[in-house]
Short mmCIF file of C-alpha atoms and ligand atoms in Angstrom, two decimals:
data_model
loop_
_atom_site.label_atom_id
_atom_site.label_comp_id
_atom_site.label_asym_id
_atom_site.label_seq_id
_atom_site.Cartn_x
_atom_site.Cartn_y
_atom_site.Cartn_z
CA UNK A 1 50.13 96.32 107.01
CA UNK A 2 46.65 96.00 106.53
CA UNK A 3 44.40 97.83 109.10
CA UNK A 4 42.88 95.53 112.68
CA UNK A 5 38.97 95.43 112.25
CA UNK A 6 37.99 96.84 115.48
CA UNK A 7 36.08 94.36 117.75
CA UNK A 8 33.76 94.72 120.10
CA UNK A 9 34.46 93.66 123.56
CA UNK A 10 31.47 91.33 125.33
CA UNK A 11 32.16 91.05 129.23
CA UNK A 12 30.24 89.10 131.03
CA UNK A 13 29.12 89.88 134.56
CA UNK A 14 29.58 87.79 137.25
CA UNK A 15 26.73 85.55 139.01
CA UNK A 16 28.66 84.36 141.61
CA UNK A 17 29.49 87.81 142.53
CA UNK A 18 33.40 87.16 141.52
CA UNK A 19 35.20 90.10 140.47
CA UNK A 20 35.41 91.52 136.85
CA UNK A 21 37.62 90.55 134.30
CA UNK A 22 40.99 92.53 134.86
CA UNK A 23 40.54 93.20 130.75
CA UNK A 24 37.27 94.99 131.63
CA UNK A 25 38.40 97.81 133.32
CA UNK A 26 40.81 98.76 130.49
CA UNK A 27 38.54 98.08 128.06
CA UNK A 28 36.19 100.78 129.95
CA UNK A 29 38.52 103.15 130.16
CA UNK A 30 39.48 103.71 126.43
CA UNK A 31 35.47 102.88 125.23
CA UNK A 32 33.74 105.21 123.05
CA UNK A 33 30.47 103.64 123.29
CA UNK A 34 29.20 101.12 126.56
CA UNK A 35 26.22 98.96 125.43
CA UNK A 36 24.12 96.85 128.66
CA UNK A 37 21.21 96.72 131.22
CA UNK A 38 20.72 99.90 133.59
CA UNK A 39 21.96 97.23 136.34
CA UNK A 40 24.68 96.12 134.49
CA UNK A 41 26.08 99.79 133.47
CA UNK A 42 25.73 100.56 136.86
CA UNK A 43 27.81 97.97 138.17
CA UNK A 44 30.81 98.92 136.29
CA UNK A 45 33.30 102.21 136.23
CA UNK A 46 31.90 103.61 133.11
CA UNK A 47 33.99 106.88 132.57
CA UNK A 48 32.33 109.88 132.56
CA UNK A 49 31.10 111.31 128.91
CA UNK A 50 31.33 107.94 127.51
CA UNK A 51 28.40 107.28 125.37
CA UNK A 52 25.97 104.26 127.06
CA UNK A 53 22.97 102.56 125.94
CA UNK A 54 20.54 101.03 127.93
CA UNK A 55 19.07 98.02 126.45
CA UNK A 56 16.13 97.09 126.59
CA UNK A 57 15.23 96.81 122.68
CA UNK A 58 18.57 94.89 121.28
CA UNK A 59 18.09 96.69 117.27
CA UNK A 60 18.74 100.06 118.05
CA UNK A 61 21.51 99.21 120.02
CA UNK A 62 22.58 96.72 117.42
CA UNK A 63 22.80 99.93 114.99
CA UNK A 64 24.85 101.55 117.40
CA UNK A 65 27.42 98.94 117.94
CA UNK A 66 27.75 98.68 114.00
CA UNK A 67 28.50 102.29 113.51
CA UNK A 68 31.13 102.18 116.10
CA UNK A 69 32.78 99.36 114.48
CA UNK A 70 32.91 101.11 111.52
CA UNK A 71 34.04 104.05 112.74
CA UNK A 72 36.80 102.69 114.60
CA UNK A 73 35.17 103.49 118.11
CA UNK A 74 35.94 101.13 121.07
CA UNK A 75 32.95 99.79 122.21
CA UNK A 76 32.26 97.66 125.07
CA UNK A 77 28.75 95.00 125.68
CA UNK A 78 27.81 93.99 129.09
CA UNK A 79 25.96 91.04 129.82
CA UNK A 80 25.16 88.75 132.42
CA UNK A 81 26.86 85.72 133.70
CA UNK A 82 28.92 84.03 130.32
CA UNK A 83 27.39 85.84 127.15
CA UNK A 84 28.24 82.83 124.72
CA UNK A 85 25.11 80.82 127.11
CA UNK A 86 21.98 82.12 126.20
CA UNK A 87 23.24 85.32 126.11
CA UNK A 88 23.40 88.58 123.98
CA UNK A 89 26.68 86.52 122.07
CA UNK A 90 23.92 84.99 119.47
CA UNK A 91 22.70 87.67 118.36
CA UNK A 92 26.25 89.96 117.87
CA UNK A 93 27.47 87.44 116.04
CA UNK A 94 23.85 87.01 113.69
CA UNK A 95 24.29 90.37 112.58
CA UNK A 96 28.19 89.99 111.91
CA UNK A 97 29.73 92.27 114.97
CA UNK A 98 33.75 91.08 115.30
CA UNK A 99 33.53 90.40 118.97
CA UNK A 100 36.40 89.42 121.80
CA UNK A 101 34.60 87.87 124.82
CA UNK A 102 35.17 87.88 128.29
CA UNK A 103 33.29 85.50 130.20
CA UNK A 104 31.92 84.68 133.55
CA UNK A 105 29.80 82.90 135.82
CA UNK A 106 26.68 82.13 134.61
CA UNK A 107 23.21 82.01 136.46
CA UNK A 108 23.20 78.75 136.02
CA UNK A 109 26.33 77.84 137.14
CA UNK A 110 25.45 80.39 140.33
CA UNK A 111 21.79 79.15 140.88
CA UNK A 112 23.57 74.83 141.48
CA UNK A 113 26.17 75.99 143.46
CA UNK A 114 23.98 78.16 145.66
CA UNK A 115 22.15 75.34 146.39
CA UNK A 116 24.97 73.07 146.66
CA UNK A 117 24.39 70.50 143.87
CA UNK A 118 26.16 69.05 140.89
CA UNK A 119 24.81 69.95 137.41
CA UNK A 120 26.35 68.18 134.95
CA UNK A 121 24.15 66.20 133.17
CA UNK A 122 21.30 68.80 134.30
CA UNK A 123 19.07 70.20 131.22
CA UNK A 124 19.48 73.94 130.92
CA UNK A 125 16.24 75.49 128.97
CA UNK A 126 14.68 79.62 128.69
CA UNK A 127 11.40 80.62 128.56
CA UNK A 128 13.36 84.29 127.77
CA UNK A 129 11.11 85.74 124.70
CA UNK A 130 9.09 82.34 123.89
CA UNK A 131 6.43 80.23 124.66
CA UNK A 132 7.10 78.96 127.86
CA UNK A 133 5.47 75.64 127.73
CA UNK A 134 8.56 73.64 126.40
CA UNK A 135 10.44 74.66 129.37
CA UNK A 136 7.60 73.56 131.62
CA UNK A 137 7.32 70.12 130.06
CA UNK A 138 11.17 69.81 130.47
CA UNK A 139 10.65 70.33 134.13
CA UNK A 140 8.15 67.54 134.26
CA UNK A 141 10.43 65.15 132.55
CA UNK A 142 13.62 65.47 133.98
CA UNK A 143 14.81 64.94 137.11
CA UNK A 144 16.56 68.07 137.08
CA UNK A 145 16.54 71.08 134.96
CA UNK A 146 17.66 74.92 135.13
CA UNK A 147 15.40 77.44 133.84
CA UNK A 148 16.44 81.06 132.82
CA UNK A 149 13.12 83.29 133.07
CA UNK A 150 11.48 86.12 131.86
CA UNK A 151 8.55 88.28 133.49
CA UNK A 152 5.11 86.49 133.21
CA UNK A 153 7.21 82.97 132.60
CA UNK A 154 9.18 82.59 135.80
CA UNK A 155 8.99 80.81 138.85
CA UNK A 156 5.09 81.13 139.97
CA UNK A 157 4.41 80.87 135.96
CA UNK A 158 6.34 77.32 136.53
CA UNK A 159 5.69 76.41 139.83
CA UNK A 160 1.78 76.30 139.16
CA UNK A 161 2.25 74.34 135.61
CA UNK A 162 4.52 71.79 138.02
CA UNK A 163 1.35 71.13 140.42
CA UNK A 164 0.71 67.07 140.62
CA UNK A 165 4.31 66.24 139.74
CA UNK A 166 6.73 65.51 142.60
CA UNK A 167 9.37 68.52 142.32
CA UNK A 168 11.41 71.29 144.73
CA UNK A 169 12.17 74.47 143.00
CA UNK A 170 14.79 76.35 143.69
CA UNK A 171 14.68 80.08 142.81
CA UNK A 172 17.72 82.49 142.78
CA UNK A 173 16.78 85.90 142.59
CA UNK A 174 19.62 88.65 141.50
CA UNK A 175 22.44 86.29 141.92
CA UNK A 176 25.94 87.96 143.07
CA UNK A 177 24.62 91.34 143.96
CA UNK A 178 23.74 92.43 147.52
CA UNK A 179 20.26 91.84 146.75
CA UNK A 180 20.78 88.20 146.30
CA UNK A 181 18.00 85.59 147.26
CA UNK A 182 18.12 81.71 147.10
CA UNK A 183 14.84 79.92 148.16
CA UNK A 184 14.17 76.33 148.10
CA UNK A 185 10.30 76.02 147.83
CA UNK A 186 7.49 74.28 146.84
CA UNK A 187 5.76 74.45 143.18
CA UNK A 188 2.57 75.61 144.91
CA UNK A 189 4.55 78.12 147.76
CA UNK A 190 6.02 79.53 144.46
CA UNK A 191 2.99 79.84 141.98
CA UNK A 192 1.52 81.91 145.56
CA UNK A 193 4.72 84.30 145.18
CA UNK A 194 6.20 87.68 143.54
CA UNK A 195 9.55 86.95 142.65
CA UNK A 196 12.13 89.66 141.62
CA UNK A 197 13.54 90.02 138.77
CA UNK A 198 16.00 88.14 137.33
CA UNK A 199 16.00 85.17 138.67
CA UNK A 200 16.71 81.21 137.98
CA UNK A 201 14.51 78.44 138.79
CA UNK A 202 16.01 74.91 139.46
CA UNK A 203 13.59 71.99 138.91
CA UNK A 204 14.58 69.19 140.76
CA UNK A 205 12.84 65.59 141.44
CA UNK A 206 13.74 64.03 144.67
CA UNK A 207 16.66 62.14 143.81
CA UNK A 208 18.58 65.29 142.21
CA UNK A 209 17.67 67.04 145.57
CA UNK A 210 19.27 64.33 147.34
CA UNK A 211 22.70 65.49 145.26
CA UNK A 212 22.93 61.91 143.01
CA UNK A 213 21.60 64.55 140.71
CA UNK A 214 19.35 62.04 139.08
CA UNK A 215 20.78 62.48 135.50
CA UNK A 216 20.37 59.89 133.43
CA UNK A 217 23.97 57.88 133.31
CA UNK A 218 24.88 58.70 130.07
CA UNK A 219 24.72 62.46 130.96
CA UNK A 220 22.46 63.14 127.96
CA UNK A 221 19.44 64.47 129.79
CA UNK A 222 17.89 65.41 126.12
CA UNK A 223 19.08 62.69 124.00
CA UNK A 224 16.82 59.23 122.97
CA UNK A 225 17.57 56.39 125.10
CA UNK A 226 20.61 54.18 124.59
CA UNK A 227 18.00 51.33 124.52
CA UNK A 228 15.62 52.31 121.71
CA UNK A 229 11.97 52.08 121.84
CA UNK A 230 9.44 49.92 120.45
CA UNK A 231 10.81 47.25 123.20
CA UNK A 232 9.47 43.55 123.28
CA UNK A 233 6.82 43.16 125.81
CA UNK A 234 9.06 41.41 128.47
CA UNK A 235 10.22 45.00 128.82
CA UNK A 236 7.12 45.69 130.93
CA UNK A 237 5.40 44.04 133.71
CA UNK A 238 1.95 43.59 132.12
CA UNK A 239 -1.42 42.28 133.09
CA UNK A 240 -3.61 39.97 131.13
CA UNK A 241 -1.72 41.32 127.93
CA UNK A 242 -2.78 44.99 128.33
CA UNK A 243 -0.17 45.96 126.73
CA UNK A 244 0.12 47.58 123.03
CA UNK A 245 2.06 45.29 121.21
CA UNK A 246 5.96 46.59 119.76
CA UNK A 247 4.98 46.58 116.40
CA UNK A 248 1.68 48.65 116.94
CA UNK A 249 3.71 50.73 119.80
CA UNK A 250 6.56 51.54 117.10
CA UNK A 251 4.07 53.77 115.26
CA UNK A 252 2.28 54.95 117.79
CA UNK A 253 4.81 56.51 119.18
CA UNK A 254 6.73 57.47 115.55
CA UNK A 255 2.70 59.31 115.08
CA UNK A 256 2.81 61.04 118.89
CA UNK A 257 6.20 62.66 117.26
CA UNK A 258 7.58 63.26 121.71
CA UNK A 259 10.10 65.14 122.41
CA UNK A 260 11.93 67.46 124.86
CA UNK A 261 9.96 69.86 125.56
CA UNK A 262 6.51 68.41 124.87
CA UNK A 263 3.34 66.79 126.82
CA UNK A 264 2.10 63.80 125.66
CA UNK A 265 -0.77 62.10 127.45
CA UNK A 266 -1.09 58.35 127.62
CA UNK A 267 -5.03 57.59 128.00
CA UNK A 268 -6.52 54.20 129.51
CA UNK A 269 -2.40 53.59 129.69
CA UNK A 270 -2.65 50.18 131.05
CA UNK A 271 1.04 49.20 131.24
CA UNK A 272 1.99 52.61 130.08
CA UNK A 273 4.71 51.16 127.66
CA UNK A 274 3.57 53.91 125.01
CA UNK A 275 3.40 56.67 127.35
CA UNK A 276 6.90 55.50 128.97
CA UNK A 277 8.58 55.04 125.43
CA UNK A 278 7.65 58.71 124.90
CA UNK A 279 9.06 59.67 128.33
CA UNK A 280 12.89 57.79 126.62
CA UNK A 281 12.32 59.91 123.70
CA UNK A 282 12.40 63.02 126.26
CA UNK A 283 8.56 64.12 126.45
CA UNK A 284 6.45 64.95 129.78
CA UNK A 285 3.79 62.40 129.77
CA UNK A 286 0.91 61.93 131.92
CA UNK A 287 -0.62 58.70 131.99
CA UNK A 288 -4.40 58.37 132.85
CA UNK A 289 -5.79 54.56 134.07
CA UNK A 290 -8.61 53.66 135.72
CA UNK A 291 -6.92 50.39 137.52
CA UNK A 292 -5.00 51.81 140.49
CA UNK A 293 -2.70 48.36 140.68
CA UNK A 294 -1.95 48.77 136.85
CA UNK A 295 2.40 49.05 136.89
CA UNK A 296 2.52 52.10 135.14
CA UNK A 297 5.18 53.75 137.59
CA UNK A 298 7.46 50.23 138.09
CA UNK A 299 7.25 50.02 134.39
CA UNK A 300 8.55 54.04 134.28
CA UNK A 301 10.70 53.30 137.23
CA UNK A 302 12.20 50.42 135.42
CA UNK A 303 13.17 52.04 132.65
CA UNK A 304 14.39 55.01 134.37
CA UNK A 305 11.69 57.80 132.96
CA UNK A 306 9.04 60.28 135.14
CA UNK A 307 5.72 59.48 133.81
CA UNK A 308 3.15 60.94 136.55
CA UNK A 309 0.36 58.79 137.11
CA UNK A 310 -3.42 60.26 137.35
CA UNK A 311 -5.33 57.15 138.52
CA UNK A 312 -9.32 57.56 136.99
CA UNK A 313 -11.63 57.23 134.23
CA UNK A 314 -11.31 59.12 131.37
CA UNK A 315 -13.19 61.46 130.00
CA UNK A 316 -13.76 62.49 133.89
CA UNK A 317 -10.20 61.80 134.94
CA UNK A 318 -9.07 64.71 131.93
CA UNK A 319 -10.70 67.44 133.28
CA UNK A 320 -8.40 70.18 134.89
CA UNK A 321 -5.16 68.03 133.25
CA UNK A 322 -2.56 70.30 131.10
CA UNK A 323 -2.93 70.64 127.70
CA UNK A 324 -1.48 67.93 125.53
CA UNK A 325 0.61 68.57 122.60
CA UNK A 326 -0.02 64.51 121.94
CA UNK A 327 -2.57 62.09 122.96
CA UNK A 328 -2.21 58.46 122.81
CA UNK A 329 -5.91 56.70 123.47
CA UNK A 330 -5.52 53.19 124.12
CA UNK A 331 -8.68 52.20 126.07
CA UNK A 332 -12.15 53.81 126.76
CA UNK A 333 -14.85 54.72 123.87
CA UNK A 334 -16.03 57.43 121.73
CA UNK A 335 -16.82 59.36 124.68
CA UNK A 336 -12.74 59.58 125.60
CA UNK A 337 -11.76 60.56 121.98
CA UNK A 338 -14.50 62.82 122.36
CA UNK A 339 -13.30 64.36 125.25
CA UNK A 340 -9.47 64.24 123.95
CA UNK A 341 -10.74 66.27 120.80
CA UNK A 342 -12.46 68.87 122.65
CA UNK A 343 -8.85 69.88 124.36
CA UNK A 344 -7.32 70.48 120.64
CA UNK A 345 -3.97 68.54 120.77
CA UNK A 346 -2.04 68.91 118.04
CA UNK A 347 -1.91 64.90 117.43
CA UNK A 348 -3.85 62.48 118.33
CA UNK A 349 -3.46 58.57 117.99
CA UNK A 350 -6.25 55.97 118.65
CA UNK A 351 -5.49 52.39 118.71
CA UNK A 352 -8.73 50.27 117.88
CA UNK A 353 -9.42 46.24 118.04
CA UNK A 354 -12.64 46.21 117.54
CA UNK A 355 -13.85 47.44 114.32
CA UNK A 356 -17.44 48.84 115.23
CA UNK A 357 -15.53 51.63 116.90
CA UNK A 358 -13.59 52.70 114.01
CA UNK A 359 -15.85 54.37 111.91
CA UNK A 360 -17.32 56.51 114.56
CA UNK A 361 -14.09 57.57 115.59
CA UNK A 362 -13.02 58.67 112.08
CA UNK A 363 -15.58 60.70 111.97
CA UNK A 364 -15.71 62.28 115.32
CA UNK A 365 -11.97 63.47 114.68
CA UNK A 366 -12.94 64.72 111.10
CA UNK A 367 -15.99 66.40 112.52
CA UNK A 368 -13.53 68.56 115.24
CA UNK A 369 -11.53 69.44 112.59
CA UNK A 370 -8.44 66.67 112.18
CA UNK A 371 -6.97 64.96 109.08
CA UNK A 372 -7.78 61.56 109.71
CA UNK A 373 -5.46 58.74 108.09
CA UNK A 374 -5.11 55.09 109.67
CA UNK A 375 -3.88 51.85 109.18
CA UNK A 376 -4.75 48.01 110.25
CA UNK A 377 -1.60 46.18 111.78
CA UNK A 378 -1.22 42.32 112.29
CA UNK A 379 2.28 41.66 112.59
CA UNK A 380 3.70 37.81 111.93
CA UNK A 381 5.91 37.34 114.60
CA UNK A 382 9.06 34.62 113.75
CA UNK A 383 8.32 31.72 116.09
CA UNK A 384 10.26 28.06 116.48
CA UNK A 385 9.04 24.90 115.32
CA UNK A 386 10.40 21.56 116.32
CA UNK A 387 12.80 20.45 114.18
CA UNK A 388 14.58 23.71 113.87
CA UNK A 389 11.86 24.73 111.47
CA UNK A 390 10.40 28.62 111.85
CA UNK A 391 7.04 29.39 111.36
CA UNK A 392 5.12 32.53 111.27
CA UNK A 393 2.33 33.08 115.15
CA UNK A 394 -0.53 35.93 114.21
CA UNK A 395 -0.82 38.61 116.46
CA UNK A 396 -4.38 40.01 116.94
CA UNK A 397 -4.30 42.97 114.24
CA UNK A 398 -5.11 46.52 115.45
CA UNK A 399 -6.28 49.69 113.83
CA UNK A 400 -4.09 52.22 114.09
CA UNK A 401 -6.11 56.01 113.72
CA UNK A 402 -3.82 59.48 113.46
CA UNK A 403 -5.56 62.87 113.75
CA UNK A 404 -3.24 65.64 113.22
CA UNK A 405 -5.02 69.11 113.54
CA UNK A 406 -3.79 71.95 110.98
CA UNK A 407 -1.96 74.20 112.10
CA UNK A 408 -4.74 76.81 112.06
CA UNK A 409 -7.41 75.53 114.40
CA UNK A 410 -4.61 74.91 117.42
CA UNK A 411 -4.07 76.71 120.08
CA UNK A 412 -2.17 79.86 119.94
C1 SAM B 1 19.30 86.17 128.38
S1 SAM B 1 19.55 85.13 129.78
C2 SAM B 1 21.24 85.37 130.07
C3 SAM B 1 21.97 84.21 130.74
C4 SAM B 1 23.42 84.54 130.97
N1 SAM B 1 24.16 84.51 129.73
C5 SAM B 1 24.10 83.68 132.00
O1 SAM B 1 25.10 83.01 131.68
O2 SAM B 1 23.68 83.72 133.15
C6 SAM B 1 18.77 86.12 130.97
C7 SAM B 1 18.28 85.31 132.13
O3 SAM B 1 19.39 84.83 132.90
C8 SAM B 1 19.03 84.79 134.27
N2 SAM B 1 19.96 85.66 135.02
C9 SAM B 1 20.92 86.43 134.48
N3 SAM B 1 21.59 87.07 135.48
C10 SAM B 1 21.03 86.70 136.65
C11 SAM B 1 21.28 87.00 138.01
N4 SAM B 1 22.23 87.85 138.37
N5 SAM B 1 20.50 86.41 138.96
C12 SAM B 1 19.55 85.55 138.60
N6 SAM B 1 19.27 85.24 137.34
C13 SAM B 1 20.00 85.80 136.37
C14 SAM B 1 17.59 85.22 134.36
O4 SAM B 1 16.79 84.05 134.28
C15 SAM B 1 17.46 86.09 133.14
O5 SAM B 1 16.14 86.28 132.75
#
């Protein structure tokens, strides 16, 4: 009989403030070596002269667990909530630990049905250990989304990125211990508070407050719409044909590169088909327009996107905006782009018709430190002719500019 590899045993810890696994217990009681936060450890009957580690810093404790597998030494993990969800699971199994794991509740799973709401079809992103700006942007483009925190990227970190767009937060602070705390607040009440630590924060837009959750219907809060993009311009109320046309729009938005997770801003948006096609692809966007009757939010209500509206000129309308990982610039001058460069987004894309304003804006983005390339665009659209006979109708051609800033001279 060849010998069992020893595994080690990953129990989660409840956030609903259920009881332990029944498995645990035993576990505990034969373990050589107990590996999990001081309030974790604490909540369990370690047995006396057992050997515990406190994490903090996962490697040394890593190390540990390692030697104890190879020295045949039961050895228990404890983590929160279920430990194959964000959790410690990842990273056991990334340095090839044999596990067995017991799950439970997660914060997630705790934080909804505190506050009494579905969550399928919600959008579950961390700011744990990264930046937390793709977590932010997810919050401003879904209708609802859980986020698991970290000191200095938690709920007032989120709630003051989330001022201007319509949201409740919902923050739930050492779920299923006696020091439990769920508060439904504003983004501003929470970027003015000290919240404990850990805690969840539920983004929610109005209609996933009102419990129809607001998911999209396909329940695939991340994934490209069912649709597709570069949609005819029937597919948007428009006014005097401000609209970019779908052949022009189908690179512009391939060149803005949206997704989950990113902030793109749509700039002199007119019928704010670009910014809105980014918004299907899954980014935040944030469409700036100086006409306050252009139908930027039936358009994004139409097809079923948040695209918050900031109704101005640019460059004066940017000022105080977040930063951008993409700009579109549809409308306004050299000033705009100017204005756009100064903020350092990753990407920018200009769309031009008249030629005068080409050259200057080549250069301007060269000058502030993108790699300029562009293209001119004058699709042939199929049209009827009498007869049954097709013909080719013109439409106005269009420079298409795309700055893309190296790596280097972003932001950190
Ligand atoms: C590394 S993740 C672990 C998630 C865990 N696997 C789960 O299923 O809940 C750590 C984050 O989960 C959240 N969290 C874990 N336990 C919590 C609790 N009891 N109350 C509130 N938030 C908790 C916090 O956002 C914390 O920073």
């Amino acid at each position: 009989m060849g010998r069992v590899t020893p595994t080690v045993l990953v129990a989660g810890i409840d956030a609903a403030g259920g009881p332990a696994h029944p498995a645990l217990a035993e576990a505990l009681a034969g373990a050589g070596l107990v590996v999990g936060a001081a309030r974790h450890l604490a909540a369990v009957p370690v047995p006396p002269g057992c050997v515990t580690v406190v994490l903090g810093p996962l490697a040394p404790a890593l190390d540990r667990l390692a030697a104890a597998v190879a020295a045949g030494t039961p050895a228990v993990v404890l983590a929160s909530g279920d430990p194959g969800f964000f959790g410690i699971l990842r990273r056991l199994r990334a340095v090839g630990l044999p596990v067995r794991v017991l799950p439970a509740v997660s914060s997630v799973a705790a934080a909804f049905a505190r506050a009494g709401l579905p969550w399928d079809g919600a959008a579950v992103v961390t700011a744990h250990g990264r930046d937390p700006r793709p977590a932010l942007n997810a919050c401003r483009a879904l209708p609802a989304v859980a986020v698991l925190t970290a000191p200095g990227a938690g709920a007032a970190e989120l709630g003051a990125g989330l001022a201007g767009w319509d949201r409740r937060l919902v923050v739930a602070e050492h779920l299923g211990t006696p020091d439990e705390r769920v508060t439904w607040t504003t983004p501003a009440e929470a970027a003015a508070t000290t919240w404990a630590d850990p805690h969840v924060v539920l983004s929610l837009a109005p209609e996933a407050v009102a419990g129809s959750a607001g998911m999209r219907a396909d329940d695939q809060p991340a994934a490209a719409s069912a649709g597709g993009w570069a949609l005819p311009e029937s597919a948007y109320a428009h006014r005097d044909s401000m609209i970019t046309k779908a052949e022009v729009r189908a690179l512009a938005v391939a060149r803005l590169r949206p997704r989950l997770g990113r902030l793109v801003w749509d700039v002199g948006a007119g019928s704010g088909s670009v910014g809105i096609e980014c918004a299907l692809l899954g980014a935040a966007v944030l469409a700036v327009e100086r006409d306050p009757d252009a139908p930027i939010r039936a358009n994004a209500a139409r097809h079923g996107v948040d695209v918050r509206v900031v109704t101005g000129a640019a460059p004066a309308a940017l000022a105080g905006l977040p930063d951008p990982d993409a700009v579109f610039v549809g409308g306004g001058g050299v000033d705009v782009l100017a204005a756009v460069a100064d903020r350092r987004p990753p990407r920018v894309v200009v769309a031009l018709a008249a030629l005068d304003r080409v050259a200057p804006a080549v250069h301007l983005l060269r000058a502030a430190g993108y790699a300029v390339d562009g293209c001119q665009l004058a699709a042939a659209r199929l049209a009827d002719l009498p007869g049954g006979s097709l013909r080719l109708a013109a439409t106005n051609p269009v420079v298409l500019l795309t700055g893309e800033l190296p790596s280097a001279r972003r932001k950190p």
